[in-house]
Coordinates of C-alpha atoms in Angstrom, one line a residue:
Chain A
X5 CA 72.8 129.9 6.1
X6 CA 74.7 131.3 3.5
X7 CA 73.2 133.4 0.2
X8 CA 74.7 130.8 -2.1
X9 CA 72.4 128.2 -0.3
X10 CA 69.7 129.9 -2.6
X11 CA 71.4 128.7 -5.6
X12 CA 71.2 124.7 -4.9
X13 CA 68.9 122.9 -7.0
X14 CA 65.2 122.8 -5.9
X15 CA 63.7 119.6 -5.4
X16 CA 60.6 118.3 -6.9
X17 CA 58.3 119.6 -4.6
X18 CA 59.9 122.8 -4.1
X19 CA 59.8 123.4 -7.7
X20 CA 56.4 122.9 -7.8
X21 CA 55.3 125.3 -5.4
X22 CA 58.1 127.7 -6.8
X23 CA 56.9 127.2 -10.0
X24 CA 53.2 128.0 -8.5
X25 CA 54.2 130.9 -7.0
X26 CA 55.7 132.0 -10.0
X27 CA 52.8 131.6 -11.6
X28 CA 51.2 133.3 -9.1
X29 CA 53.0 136.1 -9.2
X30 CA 56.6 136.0 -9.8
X31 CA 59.5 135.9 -7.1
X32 CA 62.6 137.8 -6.9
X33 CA 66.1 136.2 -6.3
X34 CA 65.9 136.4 -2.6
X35 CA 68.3 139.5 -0.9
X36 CA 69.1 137.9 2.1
X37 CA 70.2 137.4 4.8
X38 CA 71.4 141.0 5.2
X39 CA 72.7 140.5 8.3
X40 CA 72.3 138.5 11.6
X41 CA 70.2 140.0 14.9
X42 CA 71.7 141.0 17.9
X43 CA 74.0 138.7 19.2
X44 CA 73.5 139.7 23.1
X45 CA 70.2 137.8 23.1
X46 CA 71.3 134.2 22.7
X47 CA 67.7 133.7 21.5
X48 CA 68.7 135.8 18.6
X49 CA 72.3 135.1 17.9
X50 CA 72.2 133.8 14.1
X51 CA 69.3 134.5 13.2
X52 CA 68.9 136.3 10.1
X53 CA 68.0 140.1 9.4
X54 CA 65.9 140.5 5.9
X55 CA 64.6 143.6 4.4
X56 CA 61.0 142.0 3.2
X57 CA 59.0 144.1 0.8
X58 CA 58.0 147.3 2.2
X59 CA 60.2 146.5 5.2
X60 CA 63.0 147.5 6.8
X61 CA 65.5 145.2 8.2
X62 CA 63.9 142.9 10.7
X63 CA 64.7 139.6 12.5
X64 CA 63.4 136.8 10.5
X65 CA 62.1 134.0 12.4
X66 CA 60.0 131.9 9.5
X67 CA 60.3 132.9 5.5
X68 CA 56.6 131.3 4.8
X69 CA 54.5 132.1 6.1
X70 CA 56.7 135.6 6.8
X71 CA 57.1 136.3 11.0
X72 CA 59.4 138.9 11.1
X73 CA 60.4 140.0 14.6
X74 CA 61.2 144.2 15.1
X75 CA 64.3 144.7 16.7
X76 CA 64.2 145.4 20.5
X77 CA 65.8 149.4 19.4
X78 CA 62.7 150.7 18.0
X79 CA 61.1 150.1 21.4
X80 CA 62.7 153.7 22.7
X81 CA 59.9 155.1 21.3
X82 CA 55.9 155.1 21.3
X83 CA 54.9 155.0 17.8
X84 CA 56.8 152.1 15.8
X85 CA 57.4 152.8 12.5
X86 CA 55.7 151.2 9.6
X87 CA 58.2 149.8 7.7
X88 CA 59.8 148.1 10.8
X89 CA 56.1 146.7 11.9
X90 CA 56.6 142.7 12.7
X91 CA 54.9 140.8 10.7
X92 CA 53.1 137.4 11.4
X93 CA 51.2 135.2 8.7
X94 CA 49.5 131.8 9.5
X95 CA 48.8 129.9 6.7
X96 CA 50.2 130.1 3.0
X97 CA 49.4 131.4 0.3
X98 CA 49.6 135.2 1.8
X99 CA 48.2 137.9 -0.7
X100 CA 50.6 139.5 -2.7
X101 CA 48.7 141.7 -4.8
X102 CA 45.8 143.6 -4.3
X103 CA 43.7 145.4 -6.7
X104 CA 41.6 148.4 -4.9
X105 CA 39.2 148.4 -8.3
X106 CA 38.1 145.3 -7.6
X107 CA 38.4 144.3 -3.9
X108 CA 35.6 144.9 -1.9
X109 CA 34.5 144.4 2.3
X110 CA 32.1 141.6 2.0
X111 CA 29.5 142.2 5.5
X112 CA 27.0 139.6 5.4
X113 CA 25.3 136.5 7.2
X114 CA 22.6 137.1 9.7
X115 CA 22.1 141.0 8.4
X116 CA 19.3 142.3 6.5
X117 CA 21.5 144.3 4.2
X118 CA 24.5 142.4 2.8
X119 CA 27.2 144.9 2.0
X120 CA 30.5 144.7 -0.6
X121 CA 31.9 147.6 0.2
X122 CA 34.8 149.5 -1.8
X123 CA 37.9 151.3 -0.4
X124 CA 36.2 154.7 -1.8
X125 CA 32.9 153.7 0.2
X126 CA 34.4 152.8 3.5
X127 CA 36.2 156.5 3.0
X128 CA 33.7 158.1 2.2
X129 CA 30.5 156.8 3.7
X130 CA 31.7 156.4 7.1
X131 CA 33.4 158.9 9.8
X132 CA 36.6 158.1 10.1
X133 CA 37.7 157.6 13.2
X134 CA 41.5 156.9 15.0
X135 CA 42.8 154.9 17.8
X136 CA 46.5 154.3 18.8
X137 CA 47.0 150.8 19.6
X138 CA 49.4 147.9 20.7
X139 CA 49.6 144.8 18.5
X140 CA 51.1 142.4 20.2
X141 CA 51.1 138.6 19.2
X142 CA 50.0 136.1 21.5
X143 CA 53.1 134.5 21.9
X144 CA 55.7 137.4 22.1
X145 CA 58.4 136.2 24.3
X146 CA 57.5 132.8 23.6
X147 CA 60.7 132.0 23.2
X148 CA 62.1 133.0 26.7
X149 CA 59.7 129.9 28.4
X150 CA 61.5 127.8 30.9
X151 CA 60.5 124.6 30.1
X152 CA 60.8 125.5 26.4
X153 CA 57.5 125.4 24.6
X154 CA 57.2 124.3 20.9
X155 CA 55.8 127.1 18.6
X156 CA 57.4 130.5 17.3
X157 CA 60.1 131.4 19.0
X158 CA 59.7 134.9 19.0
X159 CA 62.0 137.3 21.7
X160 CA 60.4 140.5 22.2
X161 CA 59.6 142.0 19.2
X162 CA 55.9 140.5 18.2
X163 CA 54.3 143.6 19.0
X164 CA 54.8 147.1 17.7
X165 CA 52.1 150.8 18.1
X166 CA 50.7 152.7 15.5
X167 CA 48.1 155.1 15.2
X168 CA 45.4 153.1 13.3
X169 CA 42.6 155.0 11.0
X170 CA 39.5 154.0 9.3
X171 CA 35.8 153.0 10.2
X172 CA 34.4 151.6 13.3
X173 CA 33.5 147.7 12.8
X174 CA 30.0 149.0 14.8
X175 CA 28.8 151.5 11.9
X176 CA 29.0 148.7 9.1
X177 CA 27.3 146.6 11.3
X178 CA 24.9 148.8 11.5
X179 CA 24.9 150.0 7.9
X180 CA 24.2 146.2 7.1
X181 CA 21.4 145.8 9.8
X182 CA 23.2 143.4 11.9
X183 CA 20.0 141.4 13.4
X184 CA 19.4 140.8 16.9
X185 CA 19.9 137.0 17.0
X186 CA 23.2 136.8 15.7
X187 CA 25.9 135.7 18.3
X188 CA 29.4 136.0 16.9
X189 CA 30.8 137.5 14.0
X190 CA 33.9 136.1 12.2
X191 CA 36.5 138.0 10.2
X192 CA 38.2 136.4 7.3
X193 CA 41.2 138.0 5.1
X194 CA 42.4 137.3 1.2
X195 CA 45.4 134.5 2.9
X196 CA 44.0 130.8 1.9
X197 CA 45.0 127.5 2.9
X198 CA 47.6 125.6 0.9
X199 CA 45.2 122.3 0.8
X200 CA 40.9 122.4 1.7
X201 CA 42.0 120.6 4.8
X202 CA 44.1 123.4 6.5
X203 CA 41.7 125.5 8.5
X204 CA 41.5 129.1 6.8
X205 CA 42.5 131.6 9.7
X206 CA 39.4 132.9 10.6
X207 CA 38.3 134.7 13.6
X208 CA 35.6 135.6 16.0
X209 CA 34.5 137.9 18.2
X210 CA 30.9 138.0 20.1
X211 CA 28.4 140.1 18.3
X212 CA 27.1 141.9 21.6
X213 CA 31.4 142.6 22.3
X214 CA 31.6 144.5 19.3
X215 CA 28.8 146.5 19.3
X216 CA 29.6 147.8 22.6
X217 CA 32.6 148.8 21.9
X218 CA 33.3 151.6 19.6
X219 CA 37.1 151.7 19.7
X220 CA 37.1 148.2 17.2
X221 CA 38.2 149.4 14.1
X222 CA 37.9 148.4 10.6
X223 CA 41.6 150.6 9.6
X224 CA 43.1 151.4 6.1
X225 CA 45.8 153.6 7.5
X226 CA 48.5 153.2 10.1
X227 CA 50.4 155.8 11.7
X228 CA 48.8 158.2 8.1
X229 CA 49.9 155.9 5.4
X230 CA 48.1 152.9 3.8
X231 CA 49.0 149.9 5.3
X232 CA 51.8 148.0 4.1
X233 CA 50.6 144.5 2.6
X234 CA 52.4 142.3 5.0
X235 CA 50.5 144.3 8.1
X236 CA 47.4 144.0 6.0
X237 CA 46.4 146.0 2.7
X238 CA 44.2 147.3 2.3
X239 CA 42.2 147.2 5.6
X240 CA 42.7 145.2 9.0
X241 CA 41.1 144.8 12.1
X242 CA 41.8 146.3 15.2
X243 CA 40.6 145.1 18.0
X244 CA 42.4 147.7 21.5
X245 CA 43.7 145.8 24.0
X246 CA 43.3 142.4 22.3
X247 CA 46.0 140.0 21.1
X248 CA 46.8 140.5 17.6
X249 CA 45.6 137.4 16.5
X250 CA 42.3 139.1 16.1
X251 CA 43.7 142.0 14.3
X252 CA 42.7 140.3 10.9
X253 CA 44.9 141.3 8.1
X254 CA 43.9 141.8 4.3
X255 CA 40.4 141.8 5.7
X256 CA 37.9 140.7 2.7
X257 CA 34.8 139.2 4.9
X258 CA 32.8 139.8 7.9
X259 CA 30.3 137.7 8.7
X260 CA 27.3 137.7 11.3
X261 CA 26.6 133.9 12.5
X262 CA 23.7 133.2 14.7
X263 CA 25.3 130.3 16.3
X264 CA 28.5 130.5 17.9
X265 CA 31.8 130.0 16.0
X266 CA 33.5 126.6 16.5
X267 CA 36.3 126.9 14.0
X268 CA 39.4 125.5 14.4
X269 CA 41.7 129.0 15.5
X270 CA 38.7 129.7 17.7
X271 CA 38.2 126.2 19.1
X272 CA 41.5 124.5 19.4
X273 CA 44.2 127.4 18.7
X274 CA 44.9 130.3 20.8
X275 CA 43.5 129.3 24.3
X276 CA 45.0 129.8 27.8
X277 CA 44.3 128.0 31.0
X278 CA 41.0 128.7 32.4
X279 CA 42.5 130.3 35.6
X280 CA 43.3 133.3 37.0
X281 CA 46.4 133.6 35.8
X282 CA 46.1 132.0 32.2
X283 CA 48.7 129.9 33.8
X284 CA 49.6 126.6 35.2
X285 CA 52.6 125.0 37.2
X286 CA 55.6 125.2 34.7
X287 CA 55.3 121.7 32.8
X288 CA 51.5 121.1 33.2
X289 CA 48.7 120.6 31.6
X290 CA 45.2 122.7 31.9
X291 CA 42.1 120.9 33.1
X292 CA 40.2 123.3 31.1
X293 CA 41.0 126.1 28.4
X294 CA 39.5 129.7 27.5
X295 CA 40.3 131.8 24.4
X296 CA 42.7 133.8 24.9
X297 CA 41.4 137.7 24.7
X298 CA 43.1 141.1 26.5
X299 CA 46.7 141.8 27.1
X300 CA 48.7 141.5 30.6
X301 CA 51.1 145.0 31.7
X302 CA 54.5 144.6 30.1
X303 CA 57.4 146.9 30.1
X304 CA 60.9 146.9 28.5
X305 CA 64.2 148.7 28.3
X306 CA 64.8 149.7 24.9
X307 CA 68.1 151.8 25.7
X308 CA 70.8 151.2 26.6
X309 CA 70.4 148.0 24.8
X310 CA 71.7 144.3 26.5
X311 CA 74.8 144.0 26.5
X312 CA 75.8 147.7 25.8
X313 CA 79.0 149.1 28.1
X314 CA 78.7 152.3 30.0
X315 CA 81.0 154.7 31.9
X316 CA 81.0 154.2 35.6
X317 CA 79.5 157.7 37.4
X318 CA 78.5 159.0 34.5
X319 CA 74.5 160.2 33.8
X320 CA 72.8 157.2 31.8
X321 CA 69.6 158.1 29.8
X322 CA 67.6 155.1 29.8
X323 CA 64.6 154.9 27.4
X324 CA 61.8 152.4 27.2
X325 CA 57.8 151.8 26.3
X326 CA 54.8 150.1 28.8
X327 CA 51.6 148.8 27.8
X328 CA 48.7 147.2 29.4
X329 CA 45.6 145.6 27.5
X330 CA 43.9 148.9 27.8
X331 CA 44.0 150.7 31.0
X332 CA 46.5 153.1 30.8
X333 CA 50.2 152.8 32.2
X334 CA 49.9 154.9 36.1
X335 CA 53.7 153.9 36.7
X336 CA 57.3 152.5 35.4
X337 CA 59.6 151.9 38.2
X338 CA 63.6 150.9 37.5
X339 CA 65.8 148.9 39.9
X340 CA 69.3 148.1 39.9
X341 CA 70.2 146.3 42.6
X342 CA 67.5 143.1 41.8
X343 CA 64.7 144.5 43.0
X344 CA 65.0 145.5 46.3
X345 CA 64.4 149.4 45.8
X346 CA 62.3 150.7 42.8
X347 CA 63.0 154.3 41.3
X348 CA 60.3 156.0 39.5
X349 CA 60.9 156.8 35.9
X350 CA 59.5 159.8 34.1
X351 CA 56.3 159.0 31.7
X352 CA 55.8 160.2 28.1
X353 CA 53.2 161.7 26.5
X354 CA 50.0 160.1 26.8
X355 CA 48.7 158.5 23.9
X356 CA 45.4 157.1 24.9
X357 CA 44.8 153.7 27.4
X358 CA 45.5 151.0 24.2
X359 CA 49.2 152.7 23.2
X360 CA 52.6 152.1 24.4
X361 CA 53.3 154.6 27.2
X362 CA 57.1 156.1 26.5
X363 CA 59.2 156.2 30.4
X364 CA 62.6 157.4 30.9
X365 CA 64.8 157.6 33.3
X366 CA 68.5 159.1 34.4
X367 CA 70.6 156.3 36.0
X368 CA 74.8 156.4 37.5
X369 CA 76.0 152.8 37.8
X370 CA 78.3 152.9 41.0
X371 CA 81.2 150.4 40.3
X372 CA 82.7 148.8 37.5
X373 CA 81.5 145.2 36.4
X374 CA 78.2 144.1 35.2
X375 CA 74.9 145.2 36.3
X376 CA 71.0 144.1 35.8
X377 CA 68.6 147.0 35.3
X378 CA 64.7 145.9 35.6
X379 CA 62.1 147.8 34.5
X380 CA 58.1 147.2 35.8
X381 CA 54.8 148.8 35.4
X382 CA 51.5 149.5 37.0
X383 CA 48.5 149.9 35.3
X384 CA 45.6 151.9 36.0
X385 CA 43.7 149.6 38.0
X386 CA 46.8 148.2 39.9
X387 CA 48.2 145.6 37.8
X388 CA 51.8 145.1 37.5
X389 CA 54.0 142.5 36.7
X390 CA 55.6 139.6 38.3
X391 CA 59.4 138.8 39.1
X392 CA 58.4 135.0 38.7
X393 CA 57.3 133.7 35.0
X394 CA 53.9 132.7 34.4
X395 CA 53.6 129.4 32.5
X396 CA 51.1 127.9 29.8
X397 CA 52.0 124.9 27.6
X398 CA 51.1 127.6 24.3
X399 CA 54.0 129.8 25.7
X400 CA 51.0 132.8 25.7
X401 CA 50.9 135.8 28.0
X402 CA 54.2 136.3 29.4
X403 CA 54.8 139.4 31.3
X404 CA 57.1 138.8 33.7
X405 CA 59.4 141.8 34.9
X406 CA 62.0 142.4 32.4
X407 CA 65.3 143.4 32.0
X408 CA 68.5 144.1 30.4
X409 CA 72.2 143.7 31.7
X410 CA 75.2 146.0 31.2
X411 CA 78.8 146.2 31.5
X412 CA 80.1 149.0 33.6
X413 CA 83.8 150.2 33.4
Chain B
X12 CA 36.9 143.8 32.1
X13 CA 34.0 145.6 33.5
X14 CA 35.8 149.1 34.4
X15 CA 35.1 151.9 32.2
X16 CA 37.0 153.5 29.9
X17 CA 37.4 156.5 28.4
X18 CA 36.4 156.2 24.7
X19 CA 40.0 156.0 22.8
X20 CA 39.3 156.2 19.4
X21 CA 39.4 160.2 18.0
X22 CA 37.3 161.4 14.9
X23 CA 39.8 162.7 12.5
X24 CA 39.3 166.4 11.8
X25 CA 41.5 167.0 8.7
X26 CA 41.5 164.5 5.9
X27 CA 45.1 162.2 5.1
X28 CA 46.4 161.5 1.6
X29 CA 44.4 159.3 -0.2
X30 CA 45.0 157.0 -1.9
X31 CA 43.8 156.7 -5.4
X32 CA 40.7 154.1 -5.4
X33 CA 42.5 152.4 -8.6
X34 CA 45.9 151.7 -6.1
X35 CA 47.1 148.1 -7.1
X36 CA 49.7 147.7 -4.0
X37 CA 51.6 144.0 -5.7
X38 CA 54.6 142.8 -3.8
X39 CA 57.2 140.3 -4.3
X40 CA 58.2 137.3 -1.1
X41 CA 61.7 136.1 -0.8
X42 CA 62.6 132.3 -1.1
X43 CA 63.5 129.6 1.4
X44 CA 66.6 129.3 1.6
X45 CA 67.2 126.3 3.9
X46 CA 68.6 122.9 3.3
X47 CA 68.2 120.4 6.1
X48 CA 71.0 118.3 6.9
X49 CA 71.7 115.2 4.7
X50 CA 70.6 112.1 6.3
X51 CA 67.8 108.8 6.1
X52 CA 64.7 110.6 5.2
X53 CA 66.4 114.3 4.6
X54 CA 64.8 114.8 1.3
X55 CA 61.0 113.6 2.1
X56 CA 61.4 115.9 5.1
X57 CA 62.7 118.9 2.7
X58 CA 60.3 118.5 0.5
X59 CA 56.9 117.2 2.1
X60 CA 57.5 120.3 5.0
X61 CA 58.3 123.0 2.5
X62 CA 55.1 122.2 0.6
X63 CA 53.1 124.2 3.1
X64 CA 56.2 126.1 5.1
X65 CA 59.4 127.0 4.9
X66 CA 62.0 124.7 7.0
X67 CA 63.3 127.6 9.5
X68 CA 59.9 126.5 11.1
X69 CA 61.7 123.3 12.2
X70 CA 65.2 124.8 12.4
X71 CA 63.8 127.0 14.7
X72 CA 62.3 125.4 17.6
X73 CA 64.0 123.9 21.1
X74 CA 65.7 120.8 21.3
X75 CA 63.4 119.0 23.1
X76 CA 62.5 115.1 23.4
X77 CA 62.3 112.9 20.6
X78 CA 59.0 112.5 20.9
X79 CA 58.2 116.1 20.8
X80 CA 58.3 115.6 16.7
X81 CA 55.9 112.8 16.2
X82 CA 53.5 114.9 18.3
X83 CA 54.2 117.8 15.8
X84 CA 53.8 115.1 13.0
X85 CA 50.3 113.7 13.7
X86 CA 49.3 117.6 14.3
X87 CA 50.2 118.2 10.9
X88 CA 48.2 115.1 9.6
X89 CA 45.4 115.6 12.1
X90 CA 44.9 118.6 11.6
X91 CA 46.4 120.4 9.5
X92 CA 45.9 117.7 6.8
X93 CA 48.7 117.1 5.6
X94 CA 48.4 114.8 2.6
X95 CA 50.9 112.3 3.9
X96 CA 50.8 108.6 4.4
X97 CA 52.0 107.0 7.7
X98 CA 54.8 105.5 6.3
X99 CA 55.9 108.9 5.3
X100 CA 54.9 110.3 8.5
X101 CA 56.9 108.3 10.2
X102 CA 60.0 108.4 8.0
X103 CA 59.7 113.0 8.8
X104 CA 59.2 112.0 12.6
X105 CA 61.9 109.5 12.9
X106 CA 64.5 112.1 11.0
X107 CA 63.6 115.3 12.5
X108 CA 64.0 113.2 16.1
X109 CA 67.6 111.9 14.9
X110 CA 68.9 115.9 14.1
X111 CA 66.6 118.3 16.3
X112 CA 66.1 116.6 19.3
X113 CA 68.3 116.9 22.9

């Protein structure tokens, strides 16, 4: 792919839905690729970098819907900036423009006070409460699934922590007089479908979930800012410890149902063998699925990066983040020598159970060559991680122990 | 999970910038810039795909069986509803097998 691809003639039907989304709301002559990702990760190699609006450079896996990937560097740290936030959309048309005067936070359905709530209201009528959270997608790592699976073929990057503001999802409920027989409550945001026969990503989550659970958040800032539109201006969901395909982005409706949901990403989309593991025998097929809900302990090396050389004898800082679906990280071990004996690594501050947890470590590779260095964590309540991958035909879940390998000498 | 937690979320003390109530945040998306590969039914595969996505969503995935792509083809009809007729259907499936398949 080459910038002066951009300049061949569109064909009919790309004209038309350039000319639509032109209409819509003007485009700019495209400014990339930039660059190409990190060639050490063959699942990366010539794949394109692109600075997206209000992003930095990330790793482009789709243009439209955006999924932008964050680069495995920014993982050295807890808190992942803004601007390099990954970014995953759905369906298309995306919004590209909202108007705080006129949008509002429909909450309505089986409540006896239907609220359209402004920006000013949710700040001003509600406490406003914090969490620091993981978003992670569903299919992070998907791409790393032996067999392959078909589906985004994200490496690591799908998931990213912030410190998310705003009101808890249990006040408006409240506020609006959620009623006792409703069951689930779906969340729908400003992207629509490109034809009435796509199913509009909506979302649900069990009324009696939510309103235990006071750490759900309706947020309109991240990490002190206002959210960036492509991580969902001007408020999201957050849901701790959940995969981020409940995290609805450009929020504009919640609504209390008194049946349960049956739509299609609830239904048919985003489910994991009902098992203890979410998994099944590499290749197979479940006999029954379960949405999929809370994330599994993962852990990476951020630095030195894959691929990097390093001096032999010489102190190595080595820098990395570990998360769990909401425990709390107890312990990040390092090996070098495949697993056989496991060295402690020093943890971070801690940021609450739902964050990334920041390790580091001092490490002296003891002979030229190449060298492996795995990194795996414990959670709370004992979990860790596996040396063997877990399989599901969605390429979901994936938390095996990771690593990266260097060049010594 | 049944364990308890501590509660995680913080109420926030002191007050962050905020933004103005009349904020219109508008930005602008890059174009697709792929072109598939010429071949028998290149163009009703360029154009038919890229009228809901862009085409690094084919690009992108494994090589896998042939038959992997009339799977994703009915999906797209079934349910995604596509608005595409089976001869068309067919024509996508049959060229997306010929250049990214094993």
């Amino acid at each position: 792919m080459t910038a002066g691809d951009t300049d061949r003639p569109l064909s009919r039907r790309a004209m038309l839905w350039a000319s639509a989304a032109a209409a819509a709301g003007g485009l700019l002559s495209p400014r990339w690729p930039a660059a190409f990702a990190a060639e050490a990760d063959s699942l990366l190699a010539g794949r394109p970098l692109a600075r997206f609006p209000e992003k930095t450079n990330l790793i482009v896996l789709t243009v439209r819907p955006p999924q932008l990937e964050t680069p495995a560097a920014y993982f050295d740290r807890a808190i992942t900036p803004n601007d390099a936030f990954f970014v995953r959309y759905h369906i298309f048309p995306i919004p590209t423009s909202v108007d705080l005067a006129r949008w509002r936070l429909a909450i309505k359905g089986e409540v006896d006070r239907p609220l359209a709530l402004s920006m000013d209201e949710l700040r001003t009528k509600f406490p406003k409460v914090s969490v620091t959270a993981v978003n992670q997608c569903s299919g992070n790592s998907r791409g790393r699934f032996a067999p392959r699976v078909l589906g985004g073929q994200w490496a690591d990057g799908a998931m990213g922590n912030a410190v998310w503001s705003g009101v808890r999802l249990v006040d408006l409920l409240k506020a609006a007089g959620a009623r006792s027989t409703g069951v689930d409550v779906t969340f729908d945001g400003l992207d629509r479908p490109a034809f009435p026969q796509v199913p509009d990503f909506v979302k649900s989550l069990a009324l009696s979930r939510i309103m235990n659970d006071p750490d759900v958040l309706v947020a309109y800032e991240m990490n002190g800012a206002r959210l960036p539109m492509l991580n969902g201006f001007p408020a999201r969901l957050i849901v701790p410890g959940w995969f981020g395909v409940y995290w609805v982005k450009n929020l504009s409706e919640i609504t209390v149902l008194s049946a349960p949901y049956d739509g299609y990403w609830m239904k048919t989309a985003y489910r994991i063998p009902d098992t203890p593991c979410g998994c099944v025998e590499p290749g197979g097929a479940p006999k029954a699925t379960v949405p999929i809900t809370s994330m599994p302990v993962r852990s990476f090396i951020a630095a030195p990066a894959s691929g990097s050389r390093v001096g032999v004898g010489r102190d190595i800082a080595l820098k990395g983040i570990a998360f769990d679906g909401g425990y709390g990280i107890r312990e990040v071990l390092v090996s070098d020598d495949g697993g056989e004996v496991w060295r402690r690594a020093a943890l971070g501050a801690d940021l609450g159970p739902y964050s990334f947890r920041e390790w580091s470590a001092t490490w002296k590779a003891r002979s030229a060559g190449t060298v492996r260095l795995m990194v795996r964590a414990i959670n709370a309540i004992g979990q860790s991680q596996g040396t063997t991958p877990l399989w599901n035909p969605a390429g979901y879940l994936r938390n095996v122990v990771e690593h990266v390998d260097l060049v010594v000498g | 999970m049944t364990a308890v937690r501590a509660l995680a979320t913080l109420l926030v003390i002191a007050t962050a910038a905020v933004p103005s109530a009349a904020e219109t945040v508008s930005i602008t998306l890059p174009q697709d810039t792929i072109t598939l590969p010429a071949g028998p039914g290149a163009d009703v595969t360029q154009t038919q795909c890229a009228f809901c996505h862009s085409l690094d969503y084919i690009t992108t995935q494994p090589r896998g069986p042939a038959a992997q792509w009339q799977g994703v083809v009915t999906k797209m009809l079934k349910v995604y509803g596509a608005p595409i007729s089976e001869e068309t259907a067919r024509i996508i499936a049959d060229y997306l097998a010929a250049h990214y398949a094993r």
